[in-house]
Every structure is written in structure tokens, then in C-alpha cells.
Amino acid sequence: MSAFKPLVFSGVQPTGNLHLGNYLGAIKKFVALQETSDCIYCVVDLHSLTAQLVHADLQDQTRSITAAFLASGIDPKKHIVFNQSRVMQHAELAWIFNCVARIGWMNRMTQFKDKAGKDRENASLGLLAYPSLMAADILLYRATHVPVGEDQKQHLELTRDIAQKFNNDFSARIAELGVGVEIQVGEETVNGFFPMTEPLIGGPAARIMSLRDGSKKMSKSDPSDLSRINLTDDADTISKKIKKAKTDPDALPSEVDGLAGRPEAENLVGIYAGLADIGKEAVLGQFGGQQFSVFKPALADLAVDKLAPVAAEMRRISADHAYVDGVLRDGGERAGNLAETTMKTVRDIVGLLQG
Ligand code: AMP
Ligand code: TRP
């Protein structure tokens, strides 16, 4: 075989409210990619157990993320939408990857360091192995492209390292079974079972920052609700949060270079650009020289315009448990079939006895 079939995979954790960063950095890209590729979008509930093992509302959160996917325009018939725990092969492949990856690789992950804090010895093994499960999510479908926000870049590099080490450690078996695909690694062409997945990161909204502090990313876990716009916020709340967003006293520059050293201004311009589907240059073309007293109301109107219909649709869909659960069940079945096909070969490659 000469190439992997193009396939998009991405995941979102069902922990906390979805915010504008998730929407612009990830979900909007998921929607756009449906036009050009086969896509699998997964609510990664097993990953959520690393944050909090006892989760009173994990099932509701899972439905709510699914509703956000559907409300944003993801088509669960043409593509696949499911929750991770339905397809047990994710955990199975993650175990095999735990035996391929090195502890040192996991220890270097900045997300692990941030989340584990000072008391690393006391972090769960699941939190340390989180990226190995993420690599399994992607490689179980031999996905070639993964749309994510900037914060996931390091995890995707690790996914490639795991794929490469697996391909290398088992190269003889892969050749013997004839299950390899030619892949380009640097200058070299090798025969591998897993692809070198490409991240799809970029655009003006790859890293949306907190509305209260331009040096911190907008996050589900920030204690201040004013720091983020939730996908479920109503129009008044959205306007209030944008009005209160931290800025500096200067007018907006006319060129993108003028945003250097002005993280809060850059963030609001990036948000406008992401919502309007234009570049930062175009935003500054329109608002360069204007004060925030002019720009903020325009941004608030745009945000309400774009987000209110998604929020309303999300509320409607979330309430219909039977529909949402049906989508996940159907998606889980289709994902499970693909996953089992991969795992049969993986079990053969690593030498597990089956059949
Ligand atoms: P999570 O909620 O951590 O599962 O993230 C879901 C997706 O949203 C991932 O692709 C993240 O990279 C993306 N994301 C999260 N926060 C931000 C942010 N502040 N800016 C841009 N993308 C983000
Ligand atoms: N780690 C990702 C996040 O926190 C979520 C995730 C899990 C994911 N598995 C994935 C993203 C596979 C892309 C592909 O945002």
C-alpha cells in the first residue's frame, strides 16, 4: 500500500463548560473539515477521569458536548460522533502504547506538569499516561489529520513519537504480515503500520486567551467566570463579559505588527477574526485607529450573533436525551467496527494470541 487514507480525528473532554476557545480553536474547524474529509469526533470521557474520578454529572456533560457538536453543524450521519468509553479498543491500544512509550516522554509533557502541580508523586498514573490514551484515540483509526488548539501541539508530537517507535520496534513483524504502508520520515521512506499524524493548528483563534489576563489561555478551569465566554452564556452575559474584558488605554493599531506586546488587544482582535472568519489584518483594516469603546460593542454584537443560535440549538438538543444517546450509540457502533479491524492487526503485530 502506498498511502494512508485521509481521515480526521479529534476529541473534546466532557469536563466543564465549553467556551469560546474550544469553539473557535477546535469545533469550528471540525465543522469545516466535514466538507473535505471523513471525520471522527469523539467525546473523550475516559480522559475526564484523569481530572476527577468521581463525576456526578459526567453523563450530562457527555451529552452536552455531543449537543455542542451537533448544534455547531457536525453531521453524525455522514461522519462519526461517539463517546470514547463505548469503544473499549481505545483502552486496549492505550495499554499497548503504555508499553511502547517511555516514562521520560510523559514526564516532559507541559500539560502533565501544569496539572500535577508540585506534588507529582501523588498525581494519578492516569494523568501521567493521558497522552498515551490520546495517541491511541487517534491511531486506532490510523487518522492522518487532527484539528486542535495550540495547547495540544506537544501531545501530537508525542503521538508521532509513539507511532514511530511502534513502527520501528515491530518493523519485522509489520513486514512479515504485509500490513505496512510506505511513510516518509524525514529523508527516509519506511514501512509502518501507523501514520505520522499531522496536527491542524492555526488561524487567528488557535490560542484564545483569558478575557481577564492576556497571558493565560481561556480555560474551563479558570475560577473566574468573567475570564471566558461559555457557549451557554446568554446575550447579556456575553456583552457584559466583553465590556469588562481587560484592555490597554491605546487605540487599535492599523497593522498586525502593532499588536506586539499588547496581548489583550491581540486576543480581542483574534476573537473577532475567528468569529467573522477573516484575518486579523482585515479586522484592523476596519477598526485600526479606533478606541476599545467602539471596538468592544462591535465585538459583543458579533459574538452574540454567532453564538446565540448555537447556544439555543445546544439547549434544545441537550434536552432530548433519547436523540443524543441514539447518535452516540450509532457512532459507537461504527467506530467500534473500524477500531476492531485495526486492533486485530495490532494484536497480530505484537504477538497476542487471538481467534
Ligand atoms: P479540552 O476542552 O481541553 O478537551 O479542549 C478541546 C479543544 O479545544 C482542544 O482542541 C483544545 O486545543 C481546544 N482549546 C482549548 N482551549 C483553547 C483556547 N483557549 N484557545 C484555542 N483552543 C482551545
Ligand atoms: N487532550 C485533548 C484536550 O484536552 C482531548 C483529546 C483526547 C484529543 N484525545 C484526543 C484531541 C485525540 C485530539 C485527538 O483538548
Short mmCIF file of C-alpha atoms and ligand atoms in Angstrom, two decimals:
data_model
loop_
_atom_site.label_atom_id
_atom_site.label_comp_id
_atom_site.label_asym_id
_atom_site.label_seq_id
_atom_site.Cartn_x
_atom_site.Cartn_y
_atom_site.Cartn_z
CA MET A 1 0.00 0.00 0.00
CA SER A 2 1.31 3.43 -0.78
CA ALA A 3 -0.58 5.89 1.40
CA PHE A 4 -2.93 6.18 4.33
CA LYS A 5 -6.49 7.15 3.55
CA PRO A 6 -7.02 10.75 4.72
CA LEU A 7 -9.04 10.74 7.93
CA VAL A 8 -9.70 13.46 10.51
CA PHE A 9 -9.99 12.61 14.21
CA SER A 10 -10.40 14.88 17.21
CA GLY A 11 -11.63 14.73 20.79
CA VAL A 12 -13.05 17.04 23.43
CA GLN A 13 -13.26 16.24 27.14
CA PRO A 14 -16.66 16.32 28.85
CA THR A 15 -15.35 18.35 31.77
CA GLY A 16 -16.76 21.81 32.48
CA ASN A 17 -18.49 24.20 30.15
CA LEU A 18 -17.38 24.60 26.58
CA HIS A 19 -16.03 28.08 25.98
CA LEU A 20 -15.16 30.34 23.08
CA GLY A 21 -11.61 28.90 22.93
CA ASN A 22 -12.96 25.38 22.38
CA TYR A 23 -15.42 26.68 19.83
CA LEU A 24 -13.02 28.77 17.75
CA GLY A 25 -9.89 26.67 18.32
CA ALA A 26 -11.49 23.30 17.69
CA ILE A 27 -15.21 22.85 16.99
CA LYS A 28 -15.49 25.42 14.17
CA LYS A 29 -12.62 23.62 12.42
CA PHE A 30 -14.33 20.26 12.94
CA VAL A 31 -17.39 21.61 11.14
CA ALA A 32 -15.38 22.99 8.20
CA LEU A 33 -13.37 19.78 7.72
CA GLN A 34 -16.54 17.74 7.15
CA GLU A 35 -16.72 19.17 3.64
CA THR A 36 -13.39 17.76 2.54
CA SER A 37 -12.68 14.65 4.67
CA ASP A 38 -14.11 11.73 6.53
CA CYS A 39 -14.21 12.76 10.18
CA ILE A 40 -14.48 11.08 13.57
CA TYR A 41 -15.32 13.31 16.54
CA CYS A 42 -15.12 11.82 19.98
CA VAL A 43 -16.25 12.92 23.43
CA VAL A 44 -13.30 11.63 25.43
CA ASP A 45 -14.96 10.61 28.68
CA LEU A 46 -12.15 8.28 29.78
CA HIS A 47 -9.78 11.25 29.66
CA SER A 48 -12.08 13.15 32.00
CA LEU A 49 -11.49 10.60 34.73
CA THR A 50 -7.93 11.93 35.00
CA ALA A 51 -9.26 15.25 36.27
CA GLN A 52 -11.82 13.88 38.66
CA LEU A 53 -12.60 10.24 39.24
CA VAL A 54 -15.97 10.78 40.86
CA HIS A 55 -18.08 12.81 38.47
CA ALA A 56 -21.70 13.25 39.43
CA ASP A 57 -22.56 14.79 36.09
CA LEU A 58 -20.23 13.07 33.63
CA GLN A 59 -23.13 11.61 31.67
CA ASP A 60 -24.79 15.02 31.34
CA GLN A 61 -21.50 16.63 30.36
CA THR A 62 -21.02 13.95 27.71
CA ARG A 63 -24.47 14.73 26.30
CA SER A 64 -23.79 18.43 26.45
CA ILE A 65 -20.53 18.21 24.42
CA THR A 66 -22.31 15.97 21.92
CA ALA A 67 -25.10 18.55 21.68
CA ALA A 68 -22.49 21.26 21.07
CA PHE A 69 -21.03 19.23 18.18
CA LEU A 70 -24.46 18.74 16.66
CA ALA A 71 -25.63 22.32 17.28
CA SER A 72 -22.48 23.65 15.60
CA GLY A 73 -23.30 21.69 12.46
CA ILE A 74 -21.50 18.36 12.69
CA ASP A 75 -23.42 15.76 10.73
CA PRO A 76 -23.46 12.45 12.66
CA LYS A 77 -24.76 10.50 9.68
CA LYS A 78 -22.07 11.45 7.20
CA HIS A 79 -19.36 11.34 9.87
CA ILE A 80 -18.92 9.62 13.24
CA VAL A 81 -19.75 11.12 16.64
CA PHE A 82 -19.40 8.93 19.74
CA ASN A 83 -18.11 8.79 23.29
CA GLN A 84 -14.79 7.10 23.84
CA SER A 85 -15.76 4.65 26.61
CA ARG A 86 -18.17 2.82 24.29
CA VAL A 87 -15.25 1.57 22.23
CA MET A 88 -13.08 -0.41 24.60
CA GLN A 89 -10.34 -0.74 21.99
CA HIS A 90 -9.23 2.79 22.97
CA ALA A 91 -8.18 1.49 26.37
CA GLU A 92 -6.68 -1.64 24.86
CA LEU A 93 -4.47 0.23 22.41
CA ALA A 94 -3.55 2.74 25.13
CA TRP A 95 -2.22 -0.16 27.19
CA ILE A 96 -0.03 -1.33 24.33
CA PHE A 97 1.20 2.25 23.85
CA ASN A 98 1.96 2.44 27.59
CA CYS A 99 4.41 -0.36 26.90
CA VAL A 100 5.88 1.42 23.85
CA ALA A 101 6.18 4.97 25.28
CA ARG A 102 8.80 5.90 27.89
CA ILE A 103 8.10 7.45 31.29
CA GLY A 104 10.56 10.23 30.43
CA TRP A 105 8.41 11.27 27.46
CA MET A 106 5.35 11.57 29.69
CA ASN A 107 7.25 13.46 32.39
CA ARG A 108 8.19 16.12 29.85
CA MET A 109 4.60 16.97 28.91
CA THR A 110 3.83 20.53 29.98
CA GLN A 111 0.15 19.73 30.49
CA PHE A 112 1.10 16.99 32.96
CA LYS A 113 3.46 19.34 34.78
CA ASP A 114 0.76 22.03 34.99
CA LYS A 115 -1.98 19.68 36.12
CA ALA A 116 0.11 17.64 38.54
CA GLY A 117 1.49 20.79 40.18
CA LYS A 118 4.15 20.47 42.84
CA ASP A 119 3.13 17.10 44.23
CA ARG A 120 3.89 14.97 41.17
CA GLU A 121 4.38 11.75 43.12
CA ASN A 122 0.78 11.99 44.17
CA ALA A 123 -0.70 12.57 40.69
CA SER A 124 -2.63 9.63 39.27
CA LEU A 125 -0.93 7.26 36.88
CA GLY A 126 -3.81 8.04 34.53
CA LEU A 127 -2.83 11.72 34.42
CA LEU A 128 0.74 10.74 33.51
CA ALA A 129 -0.45 8.28 30.84
CA TYR A 130 -3.07 10.72 29.44
CA PRO A 131 -1.10 11.35 26.21
CA SER A 132 -0.78 7.64 25.57
CA LEU A 133 -4.58 7.30 25.57
CA MET A 134 -4.78 10.33 23.30
CA ALA A 135 -2.34 8.70 20.86
CA ALA A 136 -4.49 5.56 20.99
CA ASP A 137 -7.64 7.59 20.18
CA ILE A 138 -6.01 8.91 17.03
CA LEU A 139 -4.03 5.89 15.86
CA LEU A 140 -6.84 3.39 16.46
CA TYR A 141 -8.36 4.83 13.29
CA ARG A 142 -4.96 5.50 11.70
CA ALA A 143 -6.11 9.11 11.43
CA THR A 144 -3.94 11.36 9.30
CA HIS A 145 -5.12 14.80 10.49
CA VAL A 146 -6.06 16.15 13.92
CA PRO A 147 -7.61 19.62 14.34
CA VAL A 148 -6.86 21.03 17.81
CA GLY A 149 -5.92 24.24 19.60
CA GLU A 150 -2.31 25.23 20.10
CA ASP A 151 -2.19 23.72 23.62
CA GLN A 152 -2.32 20.18 22.18
CA LYS A 153 0.74 20.55 19.95
CA GLN A 154 3.08 18.72 22.29
CA HIS A 155 0.65 15.81 22.70
CA LEU A 156 0.51 15.44 18.92
CA GLU A 157 4.28 15.40 18.66
CA LEU A 158 4.25 12.61 21.24
CA THR A 159 1.63 10.76 19.18
CA ARG A 160 4.09 10.79 16.27
CA ASP A 161 6.89 9.58 18.55
CA ILE A 162 4.74 6.67 19.71
CA ALA A 163 3.74 5.79 16.13
CA GLN A 164 7.34 5.94 15.04
CA LYS A 165 8.63 3.79 17.88
CA PHE A 166 5.86 1.23 17.34
CA ASN A 167 6.62 1.11 13.59
CA ASN A 168 10.29 0.72 14.35
CA ASP A 169 10.05 -1.79 17.23
CA PHE A 170 7.76 -4.04 15.22
CA SER A 171 9.13 -3.40 11.73
CA ALA A 172 10.00 -7.05 11.12
CA ARG A 173 6.52 -8.24 12.13
CA ILE A 174 4.86 -5.49 10.08
CA ALA A 175 6.85 -6.58 7.01
CA GLU A 176 6.20 -10.28 7.66
CA LEU A 177 2.46 -9.73 7.92
CA GLY A 178 2.50 -7.37 4.92
CA VAL A 179 0.42 -4.76 6.78
CA GLY A 180 2.75 -1.78 6.35
CA VAL A 181 2.22 1.43 4.45
CA GLU A 182 5.07 3.46 2.98
CA ILE A 183 5.65 6.57 5.02
CA GLN A 184 8.08 9.40 4.76
CA VAL A 185 10.02 10.08 7.96
CA GLY A 186 12.40 12.97 7.22
CA GLU A 187 14.51 11.88 4.24
CA GLU A 188 13.73 8.23 4.72
CA THR A 189 10.87 6.09 3.43
CA VAL A 190 9.85 3.45 5.96
CA ASN A 191 7.20 0.78 6.07
CA GLY A 192 4.94 1.47 9.02
CA PHE A 193 1.57 0.44 10.36
CA PHE A 194 0.71 3.77 11.98
CA PRO A 195 0.76 7.12 10.11
CA MET A 196 2.70 10.21 11.18
CA THR A 197 -0.39 12.21 12.04
CA GLU A 198 -0.42 15.87 11.08
CA PRO A 199 -1.79 18.43 13.53
CA LEU A 200 -4.15 21.05 12.10
CA ILE A 201 -3.43 24.04 14.30
CA GLY A 202 -3.51 27.66 13.24
CA GLY A 203 -5.59 30.60 12.17
CA PRO A 204 -6.29 33.63 14.34
CA ALA A 205 -8.02 31.56 17.04
CA ALA A 206 -5.57 28.71 17.73
CA ARG A 207 -4.94 30.12 21.18
CA ILE A 208 -7.70 32.23 22.70
CA MET A 209 -6.61 33.90 25.93
CA SER A 210 -8.46 34.71 29.14
CA LEU A 211 -10.53 37.91 29.00
CA ARG A 212 -9.03 38.90 32.36
CA ASP A 213 -5.38 38.15 31.66
CA GLY A 214 -3.86 38.12 28.17
CA SER A 215 -1.03 35.84 29.29
CA LYS A 216 -3.26 32.91 30.33
CA LYS A 217 -5.26 30.76 27.95
CA MET A 218 -9.04 30.79 28.18
CA SER A 219 -9.82 27.66 30.13
CA LYS A 220 -12.65 25.62 31.61
CA SER A 221 -10.83 25.50 34.91
CA ASP A 222 -10.25 29.25 35.47
CA PRO A 223 -12.03 30.14 38.74
CA SER A 224 -13.25 33.45 37.27
CA ASP A 225 -16.26 33.04 35.00
CA LEU A 226 -15.51 36.53 33.64
CA SER A 227 -12.35 35.09 32.08
CA ARG A 228 -14.25 33.12 29.45
CA ILE A 229 -17.34 33.20 27.27
CA ASN A 230 -19.23 29.96 27.72
CA LEU A 231 -21.13 28.51 24.83
CA THR A 232 -24.19 28.54 27.09
CA ASP A 233 -23.96 32.25 28.08
CA ASP A 234 -26.94 34.39 27.12
CA ALA A 235 -26.64 37.60 25.09
CA ASP A 236 -26.45 39.92 28.12
CA THR A 237 -23.74 37.84 29.77
CA ILE A 238 -21.67 37.76 26.59
CA SER A 239 -21.92 41.55 26.21
CA LYS A 240 -21.10 42.14 29.87
CA LYS A 241 -18.01 39.91 29.74
CA ILE A 242 -16.69 41.61 26.61
CA LYS A 243 -17.35 45.04 28.12
CA LYS A 244 -15.38 44.03 31.22
CA ALA A 245 -12.55 42.37 29.28
CA LYS A 246 -9.13 43.73 30.20
CA THR A 247 -7.58 46.07 27.62
CA ASP A 248 -4.95 48.78 27.45
CA PRO A 249 -5.66 52.51 27.01
CA ASP A 250 -4.44 52.83 23.40
CA ALA A 251 -6.43 52.79 20.19
CA LEU A 252 -6.21 49.71 17.96
CA PRO A 253 -3.28 49.74 15.52
CA SER A 254 -3.78 49.58 11.76
CA GLU A 255 -1.26 46.77 11.25
CA VAL A 256 -0.88 43.34 12.88
CA ASP A 257 2.70 44.26 13.94
CA GLY A 258 1.23 46.94 16.16
CA LEU A 259 -0.38 44.25 18.33
CA ALA A 260 3.03 43.04 19.56
CA GLY A 261 3.32 43.47 23.32
CA ARG A 262 -0.43 44.11 23.62
CA PRO A 263 -1.74 40.62 24.47
CA GLU A 264 -5.24 41.68 25.49
CA ALA A 265 -5.75 43.73 22.32
CA GLU A 266 -4.34 40.92 20.21
CA ASN A 267 -6.69 38.43 21.85
CA LEU A 268 -9.83 40.50 21.21
CA VAL A 269 -8.80 41.08 17.60
CA GLY A 270 -8.16 37.32 17.24
CA ILE A 271 -11.60 36.56 18.66
CA TYR A 272 -13.22 38.97 16.23
CA ALA A 273 -11.27 37.44 13.34
CA GLY A 274 -12.19 33.88 14.38
CA LEU A 275 -15.88 34.70 14.74
CA ALA A 276 -16.04 36.62 11.46
CA ASP A 277 -13.87 34.12 9.54
CA ILE A 278 -11.45 36.80 8.43
CA GLY A 279 -7.79 37.54 9.17
CA LYS A 280 -6.53 39.88 11.89
CA GLU A 281 -5.36 42.27 9.12
CA ALA A 282 -8.93 42.59 7.87
CA VAL A 283 -10.18 43.33 11.41
CA LEU A 284 -7.55 46.05 11.81
CA GLY A 285 -8.37 47.34 8.34
CA GLN A 286 -11.84 48.03 9.67
CA PHE A 287 -11.06 49.09 13.27
CA GLY A 288 -7.47 50.43 13.12
CA GLY A 289 -7.27 53.80 14.91
CA GLN A 290 -10.50 53.16 16.85
CA GLN A 291 -10.79 53.04 20.64
CA PHE A 292 -11.96 49.96 22.52
CA SER A 293 -15.13 51.89 23.33
CA VAL A 294 -16.01 51.42 19.66
CA PHE A 295 -14.47 48.01 19.08
CA LYS A 296 -15.90 46.22 22.12
CA PRO A 297 -19.59 46.82 21.32
CA ALA A 298 -18.97 45.66 17.73
CA LEU A 299 -17.26 42.54 19.05
CA ALA A 300 -20.09 41.91 21.52
CA ASP A 301 -22.69 42.18 18.74
CA LEU A 302 -20.73 39.80 16.53
CA ALA A 303 -20.24 37.28 19.36
CA VAL A 304 -23.94 37.33 20.25
CA ASP A 305 -24.85 36.99 16.58
CA LYS A 306 -22.64 33.94 16.07
CA LEU A 307 -23.02 32.21 19.43
CA ALA A 308 -26.66 32.74 20.42
CA PRO A 309 -28.08 30.43 17.71
CA VAL A 310 -25.56 27.71 18.64
CA ALA A 311 -26.42 28.06 22.33
CA ALA A 312 -30.16 27.86 21.65
CA GLU A 313 -29.76 24.80 19.45
CA MET A 314 -27.48 23.21 22.04
CA ARG A 315 -30.11 23.66 24.76
CA ARG A 316 -32.77 22.14 22.53
CA ILE A 317 -30.65 19.11 21.58
CA SER A 318 -29.26 18.50 25.12
CA ALA A 319 -32.79 18.15 26.45
CA ASP A 320 -33.50 15.32 24.03
CA HIS A 321 -31.60 12.50 25.73
CA ALA A 322 -33.07 9.81 23.52
CA TYR A 323 -31.80 11.54 20.38
CA VAL A 324 -28.32 12.31 21.75
CA ASP A 325 -27.88 8.82 23.17
CA GLY A 326 -29.00 7.35 19.85
CA VAL A 327 -26.37 9.38 17.97
CA LEU A 328 -23.65 8.16 20.36
CA ARG A 329 -24.81 4.56 20.18
CA ASP A 330 -24.84 4.57 16.38
CA GLY A 331 -21.50 6.37 16.19
CA GLY A 332 -20.04 3.99 18.77
CA GLU A 333 -21.05 1.01 16.71
CA ARG A 334 -19.48 2.34 13.53
CA ALA A 335 -16.33 3.47 15.36
CA GLY A 336 -16.16 0.10 17.10
CA ASN A 337 -16.11 -1.75 13.78
CA LEU A 338 -13.24 0.36 12.48
CA ALA A 339 -11.41 0.03 15.80
CA GLU A 340 -11.68 -3.74 15.87
CA THR A 341 -10.27 -4.00 12.36
CA THR A 342 -7.18 -2.07 13.47
CA MET A 343 -6.86 -3.99 16.74
CA LYS A 344 -6.98 -7.41 15.07
CA THR A 345 -3.86 -6.44 13.15
CA VAL A 346 -2.22 -4.75 16.14
CA ARG A 347 -2.74 -7.88 18.26
CA ASP A 348 -1.10 -9.90 15.47
CA ILE A 349 1.77 -7.45 15.19
CA VAL A 350 2.59 -7.55 18.90
CA GLY A 351 2.05 -11.31 19.07
CA LEU A 352 -1.10 -11.70 21.16
CA LEU A 353 -2.93 -14.96 20.60
CA GLN A 354 -6.48 -14.49 19.27
CA GLY A 355 -9.06 -16.38 17.29
P1 AMP B 1 -10.47 20.40 26.01
O1 AMP B 1 -11.62 21.15 26.50
O2 AMP B 1 -9.24 20.64 26.80
O3 AMP B 1 -10.77 18.95 25.74
O4 AMP B 1 -10.13 21.06 24.60
C1 AMP B 1 -10.91 20.82 23.45
C2 AMP B 1 -10.29 21.50 22.25
O5 AMP B 1 -10.32 22.92 22.41
C3 AMP B 1 -8.81 21.15 22.03
O6 AMP B 1 -8.58 21.01 20.65
C4 AMP B 1 -8.08 22.33 22.57
O7 AMP B 1 -6.81 22.50 21.97
C5 AMP B 1 -9.02 23.47 22.21
N1 AMP B 1 -8.85 24.61 23.13
C6 AMP B 1 -8.99 24.60 24.48
N2 AMP B 1 -8.75 25.82 25.00
C7 AMP B 1 -8.44 26.62 23.94
C8 AMP B 1 -8.11 28.01 23.82
N3 AMP B 1 -8.04 28.81 24.89
N4 AMP B 1 -7.86 28.51 22.58
C9 AMP B 1 -7.94 27.70 21.48
N5 AMP B 1 -8.25 26.40 21.52
C10 AMP B 1 -8.50 25.85 22.74
N1 TRP B 2 -6.25 16.17 25.06
C1 TRP B 2 -7.26 16.84 24.30
C2 TRP B 2 -7.64 18.14 25.02
O1 TRP B 2 -7.54 18.25 26.20
C3 TRP B 2 -8.50 15.98 24.12
C4 TRP B 2 -8.22 14.77 23.31
C5 TRP B 2 -8.21 13.47 23.73
C6 TRP B 2 -7.94 14.74 21.91
N2 TRP B 2 -7.96 12.63 22.72
C7 TRP B 2 -7.78 13.35 21.59
C8 TRP B 2 -7.79 15.71 20.94
C9 TRP B 2 -7.45 12.95 20.28
C10 TRP B 2 -7.47 15.30 19.64
C11 TRP B 2 -7.31 13.93 19.33
O2 TRP B 2 -8.05 19.04 24.39
#
